[in-house]
PDB file of C-alpha atoms in Angstrom:
ATOM      1  CA  PHE A 568       7.204   3.686   2.925  1.00 94.00           C
ATOM      2  CA  LEU A 569       3.954   2.986   4.750  1.00 95.00           C
ATOM      3  CA  ASP A 570       2.622   4.414   7.971  1.00 92.00           C
ATOM      4  CA  VAL A 571      -0.464   3.986  10.136  1.00 90.00           C
ATOM      5  CA  LEU A 572      -3.304   6.466   9.768  1.00 84.00           C
ATOM      6  CA  GLY A 573      -4.363   7.725  13.177  1.00 73.00           C
ATOM      7  CA  TRP A 574      -1.364   6.393  15.100  1.00 67.00           C
ATOM      8  CA  LYS A 575      -1.498   9.493  17.251  1.00 70.00           C
ATOM      9  CA  GLY A 576      -3.886   8.634  20.060  1.00 68.00           C
ATOM     10  CA  VAL A 577      -3.998   4.939  19.144  1.00 67.00           C
ATOM     11  CA  TYR A 578      -3.028   4.069  22.714  1.00 58.00           C
ATOM     12  CA  ASP A 579      -6.420   5.314  23.885  1.00 63.00           C
ATOM     13  CA  ARG A 580      -8.279   3.254  21.265  1.00 71.00           C
ATOM     14  CA  GLN A 581      -6.382  -0.040  21.381  1.00 72.00           C
ATOM     15  CA  GLU A 582      -4.741  -1.765  24.301  1.00 74.00           C
ATOM     16  CA  ASN A 583      -2.728  -4.042  22.003  1.00 82.00           C
ATOM     17  CA  ALA A 584      -1.761  -1.578  19.247  1.00 83.00           C
ATOM     18  CA  VAL A 585       1.971  -2.277  19.574  1.00 86.00           C
ATOM     19  CA  ASP A 586       1.443  -6.033  19.401  1.00 90.00           C
ATOM     20  CA  SER A 587      -0.869  -5.619  16.402  1.00 91.00           C
ATOM     21  CA  LEU A 588       1.689  -3.509  14.553  1.00 90.00           C
ATOM     22  CA  ARG A 589       4.439  -5.986  15.395  1.00 93.00           C
ATOM     23  CA  ARG A 590       2.361  -8.782  13.856  1.00 95.00           C
ATOM     24  CA  LEU A 591       1.986  -6.722  10.688  1.00 96.00           C
ATOM     25  CA  VAL A 592       5.756  -6.181  10.505  1.00 96.00           C
ATOM     26  CA  ASP A 593       6.446  -9.868  11.141  1.00 97.00           C
ATOM     27  CA  GLY A 594       3.814 -10.824   8.591  1.00 97.00           C
ATOM     28  CA  VAL A 595       5.238  -8.739   5.770  1.00 96.00           C
ATOM     29  CA  ARG A 596       8.744  -9.961   6.611  1.00 96.00           C
ATOM     30  CA  SER A 597       7.524 -13.546   6.328  1.00 96.00           C
ATOM     31  CA  LYS A 598       5.902 -12.756   2.976  1.00 96.00           C
ATOM     32  CA  ALA A 599       9.109 -11.070   1.787  1.00 95.00           C
ATOM     33  CA  LYS A 600      11.170 -14.194   2.497  1.00 94.00           C
ATOM     34  CA  LYS A 601       8.889 -16.155   0.180  1.00 92.00           C
ATOM     35  CA  MET A 602       9.812 -13.796  -2.674  1.00 91.00           C
ATOM     36  CA  ARG A 603      13.388 -15.111  -2.737  1.00 88.00           C
ATOM     37  CA  GLY A 604      14.500 -16.302  -6.140  1.00 88.00           C
ATOM     38  CA  ARG A 605      12.386 -13.917  -8.200  1.00 90.00           C
ATOM     39  CA  ILE A 606      15.259 -11.415  -8.293  1.00 90.00           C
ATOM     40  CA  ASN A 607      18.914 -11.664  -7.311  1.00 89.00           C
ATOM     41  CA  SER A 608      18.582 -10.015  -3.906  1.00 90.00           C
ATOM     42  CA  ASP A 609      16.399 -10.274  -0.820  1.00 90.00           C
ATOM     43  CA  VAL A 610      13.690  -7.854   0.259  1.00 94.00           C
ATOM     44  CA  ASN A 611      14.546  -5.985   3.450  1.00 93.00           C
ATOM     45  CA  VAL A 612      11.714  -4.874   5.760  1.00 95.00           C
ATOM     46  CA  GLN A 613      12.447  -2.265   8.439  1.00 93.00           C
ATOM     47  CA  SER A 614      10.186  -0.560  10.973  1.00 92.00           C
ATOM     48  CA  ILE A 615      10.448   2.594  13.068  1.00 90.00           C
ATOM     49  CA  SER A 616       7.512   3.551  15.284  1.00 86.00           C
ATOM     50  CA  ASP A 617       4.421   3.287  13.037  1.00 89.00           C
ATOM     51  CA  THR A 618       6.411   3.310   9.770  1.00 91.00           C
ATOM     52  CA  ILE A 619       7.184   0.194   7.729  1.00 95.00           C
ATOM     53  CA  ALA A 620       9.873   0.593   5.074  1.00 95.00           C
ATOM     54  CA  ILE A 621      10.488  -2.033   2.385  1.00 95.00           C
ATOM     55  CA  PHE A 622      13.795  -2.006   0.473  1.00 95.00           C
ATOM     56  CA  THR A 623      14.972  -4.048  -2.514  1.00 94.00           C
ATOM     57  CA  VAL A 624      18.293  -3.744  -4.326  1.00 93.00           C
ATOM     58  CA  CYS A 625      17.916  -4.726  -7.969  1.00 91.00           C
ATOM     59  CA  ASN A 626      19.663  -4.728 -11.319  1.00 90.00           C
ATOM     60  CA  THR A 627      18.355  -2.557 -14.147  1.00 91.00           C
ATOM     61  CA  ASN A 628      16.576  -5.493 -15.774  1.00 92.00           C
ATOM     62  CA  GLU A 629      14.885  -6.357 -12.462  1.00 94.00           C
ATOM     63  CA  ILE A 630      13.280  -2.968 -11.740  1.00 94.00           C
ATOM     64  CA  SER A 631       9.739  -3.898 -12.762  1.00 94.00           C
ATOM     65  CA  ALA A 632       9.989  -7.285 -11.048  1.00 93.00           C
ATOM     66  CA  ALA A 633      11.096  -5.583  -7.814  1.00 95.00           C
ATOM     67  CA  ILE A 634       8.210  -3.113  -8.015  1.00 95.00           C
ATOM     68  CA  GLU A 635       5.833  -6.025  -8.580  1.00 95.00           C
ATOM     69  CA  ILE A 636       7.179  -7.679  -5.433  1.00 95.00           C
ATOM     70  CA  HIS A 637       6.588  -4.511  -3.426  1.00 96.00           C
ATOM     71  CA  GLY A 638       3.068  -4.373  -4.809  1.00 96.00           C
ATOM     72  CA  GLU A 639       2.342  -7.953  -3.815  1.00 96.00           C
ATOM     73  CA  LEU A 640       3.623  -7.351  -0.293  1.00 97.00           C
ATOM     74  CA  CYS A 641       1.328  -4.330   0.001  1.00 97.00           C
ATOM     75  CA  GLN A 642      -1.560  -6.412  -1.380  1.00 96.00           C
ATOM     76  CA  TRP A 643      -1.278  -8.404   1.832  1.00 97.00           C
ATOM     77  CA  LEU A 644      -0.298  -5.556   4.151  1.00 97.00           C
ATOM     78  CA  ILE A 645      -3.097  -3.089   3.344  1.00 97.00           C
ATOM     79  CA  PRO A 646      -6.078  -5.380   4.100  1.00 97.00           C
ATOM     80  CA  ALA A 647      -4.216  -6.918   7.052  1.00 97.00           C
ATOM     81  CA  SER A 648      -3.669  -3.447   8.498  1.00 96.00           C
ATOM     82  CA  ILE A 649      -7.365  -2.631   8.108  1.00 96.00           C
ATOM     83  CA  GLN A 650      -8.339  -5.841   9.900  1.00 95.00           C
ATOM     84  CA  ALA A 651      -5.993  -4.808  12.716  1.00 93.00           C
ATOM     85  CA  ALA A 652      -7.690  -1.371  12.831  1.00 92.00           C
ATOM     86  CA  LEU A 653      -4.302   0.134  11.921  1.00 94.00           C
ATOM     87  CA  PRO A 654      -4.943   1.125   8.284  1.00 94.00           C
ATOM     88  CA  MET A 655      -1.873   2.136   6.307  1.00 95.00           C
ATOM     89  CA  ARG A 656      -1.060   4.441   3.429  1.00 95.00           C
ATOM     90  CA  GLY A 657       2.191   4.550   1.527  1.00 97.00           C
ATOM     91  CA  ALA A 658       4.251   5.180  -1.586  1.00 97.00           C
ATOM     92  CA  THR A 659       6.856   3.241  -3.565  1.00 97.00           C
ATOM     93  CA  ALA A 660       9.854   5.029  -5.097  1.00 97.00           C
ATOM     94  CA  TYR A 661      12.808   4.007  -7.252  1.00 96.00           C
ATOM     95  CA  GLY A 662      16.363   5.285  -6.856  1.00 95.00           C
ATOM     96  CA  GLU A 663      19.500   5.241  -4.776  1.00 93.00           C
ATOM     97  CA  PHE A 664      19.544   4.599  -1.043  1.00 93.00           C
ATOM     98  CA  GLU A 665      21.849   3.469   1.746  1.00 90.00           C
ATOM     99  CA  LEU A 666      20.670   1.121   4.452  1.00 86.00           C
ATOM    100  CA  SER A 667      22.333   0.111   7.703  1.00 86.00           C
ATOM    101  CA  ASP A 668      20.174  -1.708  10.234  1.00 81.00           C
ATOM    102  CA  ASN A 669      17.193   0.631  10.657  1.00 81.00           C
ATOM    103  CA  ILE A 670      19.049   3.719   9.426  1.00 86.00           C
ATOM    104  CA  PHE A 671      18.279   4.648   5.814  1.00 89.00           C
ATOM    105  CA  VAL A 672      19.023   7.652   3.608  1.00 93.00           C
ATOM    106  CA  GLY A 673      19.033   8.490  -0.084  1.00 93.00           C
ATOM    107  CA  LYS A 674      17.059   9.992  -2.951  1.00 94.00           C
ATOM    108  CA  ALA A 675      14.556   7.130  -3.031  1.00 94.00           C
ATOM    109  CA  VAL A 676      14.042   7.383   0.728  1.00 94.00           C
ATOM    110  CA  ASP A 677      13.357  11.128   0.535  1.00 95.00           C
ATOM    111  CA  GLU A 678      10.952  10.701  -2.369  1.00 96.00           C
ATOM    112  CA  ALA A 679       9.002   7.825  -0.833  1.00 96.00           C
ATOM    113  CA  ALA A 680       8.788   9.615   2.517  1.00 93.00           C
ATOM    114  CA  SER A 681       7.511  12.825   0.908  1.00 95.00           C
ATOM    115  CA  TRP A 682       4.884  11.136  -1.251  1.00 95.00           C
ATOM    116  CA  HIS A 683       3.530   8.758   1.363  1.00 92.00           C
ATOM    117  CA  GLU A 684       2.740  11.720   3.609  1.00 92.00           C
ATOM    118  CA  GLN A 685       0.623  13.193   0.800  1.00 94.00           C
ATOM    119  CA  GLY A 686      -1.635  10.134   0.606  1.00 94.00           C
ATOM    120  CA  ASN A 687      -5.213  10.968   1.550  1.00 95.00           C
ATOM    121  CA  TRP A 688      -6.544   7.413   1.632  1.00 96.00           C
ATOM    122  CA  ILE A 689      -5.699   3.865   2.621  1.00 97.00           C
ATOM    123  CA  GLY A 690      -3.550   2.627  -0.229  1.00 97.00           C
ATOM    124  CA  VAL A 691      -0.143   2.671  -1.906  1.00 98.00           C
ATOM    125  CA  ASN A 692       0.858   4.395  -5.145  1.00 97.00           C
ATOM    126  CA  LEU A 693       4.020   4.672  -7.203  1.00 97.00           C
ATOM    127  CA  THR A 694       5.937   7.938  -7.034  1.00 97.00           C
ATOM    128  CA  PRO A 695       7.134   9.586 -10.292  1.00 97.00           C
ATOM    129  CA  SER A 696      10.553   7.904 -10.176  1.00 97.00           C
ATOM    130  CA  ALA A 697       8.978   4.452  -9.936  1.00 97.00           C
ATOM    131  CA  GLU A 698       6.247   5.281 -12.454  1.00 96.00           C
ATOM    132  CA  PHE A 699       8.840   6.339 -15.030  1.00 96.00           C
ATOM    133  CA  VAL A 700      10.681   2.989 -14.933  1.00 96.00           C
ATOM    134  CA  PHE A 701       7.848   0.535 -14.277  1.00 95.00           C
ATOM    135  CA  THR A 702       6.461  -1.765 -16.964  1.00 92.00           C
ATOM    136  CA  ARG A 703       3.458  -3.698 -15.719  1.00 84.00           C
ATOM    137  CA  ASN A 704       3.289  -7.406 -16.427  1.00 77.00           C
ATOM    138  CA  ASP A 705      -0.352  -8.087 -17.236  1.00 71.00           C
ATOM    139  CA  SER A 706       0.009 -11.666 -15.987  1.00 67.00           C
ATOM    140  CA  ARG A 707       0.328 -10.177 -12.501  1.00 67.00           C
ATOM    141  CA  THR A 708      -2.311  -7.977 -10.943  1.00 77.00           C
ATOM    142  CA  ALA A 709      -0.592  -6.205  -8.042  1.00 92.00           C
ATOM    143  CA  TRP A 710      -0.950  -2.760  -9.618  1.00 95.00           C
ATOM    144  CA  THR A 711      -3.757  -0.850 -11.311  1.00 95.00           C
ATOM    145  CA  THR A 712      -3.836   2.706 -12.639  1.00 95.00           C
ATOM    146  CA  TYR A 713      -5.924   5.064 -10.535  1.00 96.00           C
ATOM    147  CA  PRO A 714      -5.897   8.796  -9.657  1.00 96.00           C
ATOM    148  CA  ALA A 715      -4.414   8.381  -6.182  1.00 96.00           C
ATOM    149  CA  PRO A 716      -6.085  10.774  -3.687  1.00 95.00           C
ATOM    150  CA  LEU A 717      -3.460  13.247  -2.540  1.00 94.00           C
ATOM    151  CA  LYS A 718      -3.516  16.222  -0.196  1.00 92.00           C
ATOM    152  CA  ILE A 719      -2.177  18.318  -3.066  1.00 90.00           C
ATOM    153  CA  SER A 720      -4.207  18.948  -6.219  1.00 87.00           C
ATOM    154  CA  MET A 721      -2.659  16.999  -9.081  1.00 88.00           C
ATOM    155  CA  ASN A 722      -3.968  15.615 -12.352  1.00 89.00           C
ATOM    156  CA  TRP A 723      -2.131  12.300 -12.261  1.00 91.00           C
ATOM    157  CA  LYS A 724      -3.079   8.646 -12.566  1.00 95.00           C
ATOM    158  CA  PRO A 725      -0.203   6.486 -11.289  1.00 96.00           C
ATOM    159  CA  HIS A 726      -0.137   2.769 -10.613  1.00 96.00           C
ATOM    160  CA  CYS A 727      -1.702   1.909  -7.253  1.00 97.00           C
ATOM    161  CA  VAL A 728      -1.778  -1.372  -5.357  1.00 97.00           C
ATOM    162  CA  ASN A 729      -4.899  -3.365  -6.214  1.00 96.00           C
ATOM    163  CA  TRP A 730      -5.477  -4.845  -2.770  1.00 96.00           C
ATOM    164  CA  ILE A 731      -9.060  -5.936  -3.423  1.00 95.00           C
ATOM    165  CA  ASN A 732      -8.446  -8.024  -6.546  1.00 90.00           C
ATOM    166  CA  LYS A 733      -8.969 -11.327  -4.716  1.00 86.00           C
ATOM    167  CA  TRP A 734     -12.276 -10.419  -3.101  1.00 92.00           C
ATOM    168  CA  THR A 735     -14.940 -13.045  -3.759  1.00 91.00           C
ATOM    169  CA  ASN A 736     -17.778 -11.386  -1.817  1.00 94.00           C
ATOM    170  CA  PRO A 737     -17.359  -7.602  -2.288  1.00 93.00           C
ATOM    171  CA  GLU A 738     -20.470  -6.501  -0.409  1.00 94.00           C
ATOM    172  CA  SER A 739     -19.529  -8.532   2.648  1.00 95.00           C
ATOM    173  CA  GLU A 740     -15.933  -7.313   2.484  1.00 95.00           C
ATOM    174  CA  LYS A 741     -17.071  -3.685   2.275  1.00 95.00           C
ATOM    175  CA  ARG A 742     -19.396  -4.097   5.254  1.00 96.00           C
ATOM    176  CA  GLN A 743     -16.554  -5.509   7.324  1.00 96.00           C
ATOM    177  CA  ILE A 744     -14.379  -2.513   6.473  1.00 96.00           C
ATOM    178  CA  GLN A 745     -17.212  -0.112   7.324  1.00 95.00           C
ATOM    179  CA  GLU A 746     -17.600  -1.758  10.720  1.00 95.00           C
ATOM    180  CA  ILE A 747     -13.875  -1.454  11.380  1.00 93.00           C
ATOM    181  CA  PHE A 748     -13.913   2.224  10.423  1.00 92.00           C
ATOM    182  CA  LEU A 749     -16.900   2.836  12.689  1.00 91.00           C
ATOM    183  CA  GLY A 750     -15.003   1.241  15.544  1.00 88.00           C
ATOM    184  CA  MET A 751     -12.144   3.666  14.953  1.00 86.00           C
ATOM    185  CA  GLY A 752     -14.430   6.688  15.456  1.00 80.00           C
ATOM    186  CA  PRO A 753     -15.117   9.445  15.988  1.00 83.00           C
ATOM    187  CA  ILE A 754     -14.837  10.022  12.235  1.00 86.00           C
ATOM    188  CA  THR A 755     -13.754  13.661  12.265  1.00 87.00           C
ATOM    189  CA  PRO A 756     -13.494  15.955   9.198  1.00 90.00           C
ATOM    190  CA  GLU A 757      -9.742  15.268   9.144  1.00 87.00           C
ATOM    191  CA  ILE A 758     -10.226  11.503   8.979  1.00 88.00           C
ATOM    192  CA  ALA A 759     -13.382  11.226   6.863  1.00 93.00           C
ATOM    193  CA  PRO A 760     -11.765  12.030   3.463  1.00 94.00           C
ATOM    194  CA  LYS A 761      -9.342   9.129   3.881  1.00 94.00           C
ATOM    195  CA  PHE A 762     -12.194   6.677   4.442  1.00 95.00           C
ATOM    196  CA  ILE A 763     -14.338   8.183   1.668  1.00 96.00           C
ATOM    197  CA  ASN A 764     -11.447   8.130  -0.817  1.00 97.00           C
ATOM    198  CA  THR A 765     -10.706   4.519   0.075  1.00 97.00           C
ATOM    199  CA  PHE A 766     -14.275   3.451  -0.662  1.00 96.00           C
ATOM    200  CA  ALA A 767     -14.206   5.413  -3.932  1.00 97.00           C
ATOM    201  CA  PHE A 768     -11.177   3.336  -4.963  1.00 97.00           C
ATOM    202  CA  ILE A 769     -12.902   0.121  -3.901  1.00 96.00           C
ATOM    203  CA  ASN A 770     -16.091   0.913  -5.810  1.00 95.00           C
ATOM    204  CA  GLN A 771     -14.350   2.031  -9.001  1.00 94.00           C
ATOM    205  CA  THR A 772     -11.960  -0.916  -8.996  1.00 93.00           C
ATOM    206  CA  LEU A 773     -14.828  -3.347  -8.484  1.00 91.00           C
ATOM    207  CA  GLU A 774     -16.778  -1.698 -11.292  1.00 88.00           C
ATOM    208  CA  ILE A 775     -13.853  -2.101 -13.685  1.00 75.00           C
ATOM    209  CA  ARG A 776     -13.423  -5.726 -12.619  1.00 63.00           C
ATOM    210  CA  THR A 777     -17.072  -6.616 -13.238  1.00 59.00           C
ATOM    211  CA  THR A 778     -17.563  -4.646 -16.470  1.00 55.00           C
ATOM    212  CA  PRO A 779     -17.611  -7.120 -19.376  1.00 53.00           C
ATOM    213  CA  LYS A 780     -14.928  -6.621 -22.004  1.00 52.00           C
ATOM    214  CA  ILE A 781     -16.112  -6.114 -25.589  1.00 53.00           C
ATOM    215  CA  ARG A 782     -14.024  -7.801 -28.248  1.00 58.00           C
ATOM    216  CA  VAL A 783     -14.087  -6.281 -31.728  1.00 54.00           C
ATOM    217  CA  VAL A 784     -13.502  -8.822 -34.485  1.00 53.00           C
TER     218      VAL A 784
END
C-alpha cells in the first residue's frame, strides 16, 4: 500500500493533482507489465483516491522474487511521486488476500494498510510478515536495511526500498528534492518530520554507498 502525503488540501496547491496521480498509477502499471515472466503470475495495480495498492499472487518459492518486484516498482514510484509533488509512503506485506476489481480484503491487506499509515517519511518498508519470509538477492538492489521512521517508537531495522541507488549526482538530486519540498510549503510541524526523516535516509544510504569496503585477506 502507498498513499500520498499531504493529499488533504492538495486541490489548493495543485491544479492538476488528479492528472498527476493518474500518471503515477499508469506509470507503475506499465512498469508492472514489464515484470511478466519473472514469476508465474502478473502484478496487479489498483488505485482508490490517493492510495495505490500493488498485489502479486505467488508460489512459496517465488515469495522473495515477488517482494523484489514490488521493491523495484517502488524504486520508480517514490522518486516519480516526489517529482510530481505528490510524495508517497507505503508498506509491503505478505499473506492472504482476496481481490475483485478495486475491492480487496485479507490479512495482508490489513497489515499493509496499518503499517503504511505509521510511516513518518517518504519511503516504503517491509512489514513483519514480509520481513520474516524475505531473502534478499544481493545481485539486486531494490531493498536495503534501515530503521524505518515510524510514528510509533520501535527498535526495528526492516528492509526498505533503496530508491536513490541509481543517483549519479547526489548533491544535485538532493537540491531538486529540497526545491520540491519548499514548493509544497508551508512546512508545518506535522509535515517537517517526514521531510527530515527522508533526508536522513538519503544521507545515510549515500554514506554507506560511498564508504570503501575493506577486504581482510
